[in-house]
Amino acid sequence: MTCSAAGMLPYKLIYFNMRGRAELSRYILACAEIPFQDDRVEWKDWPSLKPSFPLQQLPVLEVEGVELNQSLAIARFFAKEAGLAGNSRLEEAQADALVESLNDFTLLIPWREEDQALKKQKIDELFDCYMPKLLSFLEKHLRDRDWLVGNAMTWADLYWHVCFTTCSVLRPGFASQSPGLSALIDRVGSIPQLARWIQDRPASEF
Ligand SMILES: N[C@@H](CCC(=O)N[C@@H](CS)C(=O)NCC(=O)O)C(=O)O
């Protein structure tokens, strides 16, 4: 699946050695069994490489001689290829809205706060005040169905799994009162191609 040695693969996804903002794309690629080069930049090499990338940030996708930046644009590009973007224009928009809503939460996490006490306080506030709203919004979408949008899995379900994994590091059990969303985690995680990816991927905290 991930072929870091092969120079002929159509997709080179460049990011750091962590899940972070590349993991949603990696999930989509894994589910659809689309081969890609999983290029991971070491932090020690980043200062010298940084100026060569668009907006000097990662992830970046190299495809057909084009450099594509922005993690969600990259993931949406793959979701369309994989048939995971939604089955109608409205479903696509619903999946987009869910992905953006999940992403908004990740942007509020004070990743760069160096004062550890303040960081914990900010994270606690986020989980106490913002997360209940997000969980209730997701539950309303899911209702008693198997997937967040329509009758089939979309990239929104995959992003829920990605965000759940990260949020569980920050606050274990944060979604334990949401049985439907917890079941969705199991449903997504038991997709064989994805389970393989999760088992084989390089370990990282975030
Ligand atoms: N909106 C961009 C944000 C990209 C971003 O913030 N990348 C971070 C890693 S998550 C980065 O490149 N940090 C290194 C730096 O800015 O020097 C996206 O979603 O791709």
XYZ file of C-alpha atoms and ligand atoms in Angstrom:
226
model
C 0.000 0.000 0.000
C 2.523 2.557 1.150
C 5.528 2.336 -1.109
C 8.146 4.747 0.111
C 10.802 3.369 -2.208
C 8.871 3.506 -5.450
C 9.551 6.617 -7.501
C 6.838 5.845 -10.035
C 3.811 6.140 -7.799
C 1.342 8.817 -8.946
C 0.991 10.393 -5.514
C 3.653 11.660 -3.129
C 2.133 12.855 0.125
C 4.662 14.866 2.102
C 4.163 15.521 5.801
C 5.887 15.107 9.148
C 6.304 11.780 10.923
C 2.954 11.942 12.672
C -0.767 11.523 11.926
C -1.700 15.212 12.182
C -3.064 16.880 9.093
C -2.094 14.105 6.675
C -3.863 11.225 8.356
C -7.274 11.811 6.800
C -5.736 11.534 3.324
C -3.805 8.454 4.407
C -7.059 6.871 5.676
C -8.825 7.532 2.366
C -5.903 6.149 0.366
C -5.715 3.094 2.622
C -9.447 2.384 2.380
C -9.419 2.651 -1.407
C -6.122 0.778 -1.657
C -4.615 3.584 -3.719
C -0.812 3.282 -3.671
C 1.074 6.391 -2.586
C 4.467 7.513 -1.434
C 4.176 8.324 2.272
C 7.005 10.820 2.550
C 7.778 11.849 6.151
C 10.059 14.825 6.797
C 12.135 14.682 9.973
C 11.891 17.817 12.127
C 15.687 18.210 12.042
C 15.537 18.536 8.235
C 12.528 20.861 8.189
C 14.285 24.257 8.541
C 16.270 23.694 5.362
C 13.319 22.217 3.430
C 10.637 24.643 4.624
C 11.313 27.490 2.119
C 10.785 25.150 -0.826
C 7.129 24.370 -0.010
C 3.998 26.392 -0.834
C 3.267 28.671 2.152
C 6.235 26.907 3.805
C 3.936 24.344 5.407
C 2.966 20.702 5.123
C 1.138 18.585 4.048
C 1.823 18.913 0.343
C 0.739 16.486 -2.340
C 2.860 16.091 -5.445
C 0.699 14.905 -8.312
C 1.265 15.163 -12.093
C 3.958 17.785 -11.575
C 1.669 19.933 -9.423
C 2.198 20.762 -5.751
C -1.128 20.809 -3.933
C -1.263 22.242 -0.411
C -3.983 22.455 2.273
C -4.814 19.206 4.023
C -8.555 19.311 3.379
C -8.170 20.149 -0.314
C -5.834 17.175 -0.627
C -8.198 14.884 1.294
C -11.212 16.030 -0.756
C -9.259 15.329 -3.958
C -8.675 11.760 -2.755
C -12.229 11.363 -1.404
C -13.559 12.099 -4.892
C -11.215 9.581 -6.473
C -12.114 6.967 -3.859
C -15.874 7.515 -4.171
C -16.015 8.681 -0.559
C -17.072 12.297 -1.129
C -20.848 11.639 -1.008
C -23.371 10.257 -3.470
C -25.030 13.512 -4.541
C -24.163 17.196 -4.543
C -26.102 17.626 -1.325
C -24.383 14.670 0.323
C -21.026 16.070 -0.767
C -21.898 19.384 0.880
C -23.046 17.616 4.046
C -19.819 15.620 4.219
C -17.823 18.829 3.613
C -19.676 20.576 6.457
C -18.993 17.701 8.844
C -15.322 17.629 7.917
C -15.039 21.412 8.382
C -16.820 21.176 11.751
C -14.455 18.491 12.998
C -11.532 20.446 11.630
C -12.630 23.608 13.454
C -12.285 21.710 16.726
C -8.767 20.534 15.914
C -7.791 24.139 15.132
C -8.872 25.233 18.610
C -6.539 22.798 20.359
C -3.659 24.881 21.784
C -0.929 22.731 20.221
C 1.773 25.383 20.585
C 1.019 26.550 24.138
C 4.236 26.071 26.077
C 2.874 26.768 29.565
C 1.701 23.253 30.444
C -0.736 24.359 33.159
C -2.342 26.875 30.822
C -2.414 24.308 28.035
C -4.277 21.837 30.245
C -6.724 24.549 31.288
C -7.430 25.487 27.663
C -7.868 21.834 26.654
C -10.224 21.230 29.590
C -12.308 24.241 28.569
C -12.486 22.976 25.009
C -13.654 19.528 26.032
C -16.085 20.854 28.637
C -17.648 23.642 26.586
C -17.142 22.977 22.879
C -17.011 19.198 22.591
C -20.570 18.540 23.878
C -21.908 20.801 21.102
C -19.837 19.000 18.505
C -20.904 15.555 19.725
C -24.550 16.547 19.718
C -24.193 17.936 16.176
C -22.588 14.686 14.997
C -25.248 12.587 16.739
C -28.007 14.541 15.006
C -26.412 13.695 11.665
C -25.938 10.047 12.512
C -29.385 9.438 14.036
C -29.918 5.675 13.983
C -28.026 5.155 10.734
C -24.679 3.505 10.082
C -22.935 6.516 8.534
C -22.915 10.259 9.073
C -24.110 11.074 5.541
C -26.611 9.071 3.469
C -26.351 5.303 3.317
C -22.660 4.844 2.687
C -19.364 5.707 4.292
C -17.839 9.066 3.371
C -14.630 10.844 4.261
C -16.583 12.508 7.092
C -16.829 9.123 8.851
C -13.104 8.638 8.342
C -12.338 12.080 9.736
C -14.462 11.332 12.793
C -12.190 8.314 13.389
C -9.038 10.412 12.889
C -10.260 13.154 15.259
C -11.579 10.628 17.786
C -8.120 9.031 17.939
C -6.424 12.367 18.596
C -9.051 13.636 21.045
C -8.849 10.353 22.960
C -5.181 11.088 23.654
C -6.134 14.475 25.111
C -9.187 13.238 27.025
C -9.666 9.474 27.114
C -13.328 8.432 27.051
C -14.546 11.841 25.862
C -17.236 10.235 23.646
C -18.240 7.386 25.924
C -21.702 8.884 26.463
C -22.350 8.818 22.706
C -23.074 5.162 21.895
C -23.909 5.794 18.230
C -20.683 7.678 17.621
C -18.705 5.047 19.526
C -20.273 2.334 17.357
C -19.295 4.357 14.294
C -15.688 4.302 15.497
C -15.839 0.493 15.663
C -17.542 0.306 12.258
C -14.868 2.446 10.590
C -12.002 0.808 12.464
C -13.065 -2.662 11.399
C -12.789 -1.944 7.680
C -10.043 -4.454 6.843
C -7.879 -2.149 4.702
C -8.069 0.574 7.332
C -7.451 -1.790 10.235
C -4.309 -2.919 8.396
C -3.176 0.672 7.912
C -3.755 1.527 11.569
C -1.828 -1.536 12.671
C 1.107 -0.972 10.311
C 1.465 2.837 10.323
C 4.403 4.463 12.115
C 3.506 5.067 15.753
C 3.111 8.672 16.907
C 1.256 10.373 19.726
C -0.568 12.804 17.441
N -4.233 25.000 6.743
C -3.071 24.183 6.536
C -2.209 24.269 7.775
C -0.883 23.563 7.553
C -0.042 23.579 8.814
O -0.312 24.342 9.763
N 1.016 22.769 8.802
C 1.893 22.675 9.937
C 1.935 21.237 10.473
S 0.338 20.713 10.998
C 3.307 23.030 9.503
O 3.659 22.901 8.357
N 4.113 23.447 10.471
C 5.525 23.728 10.266
C 5.787 25.177 10.034
O 4.833 25.978 9.918
O 6.964 25.514 9.969
C -3.508 22.736 6.236
O -4.569 22.319 6.717
O -2.795 22.048 5.489
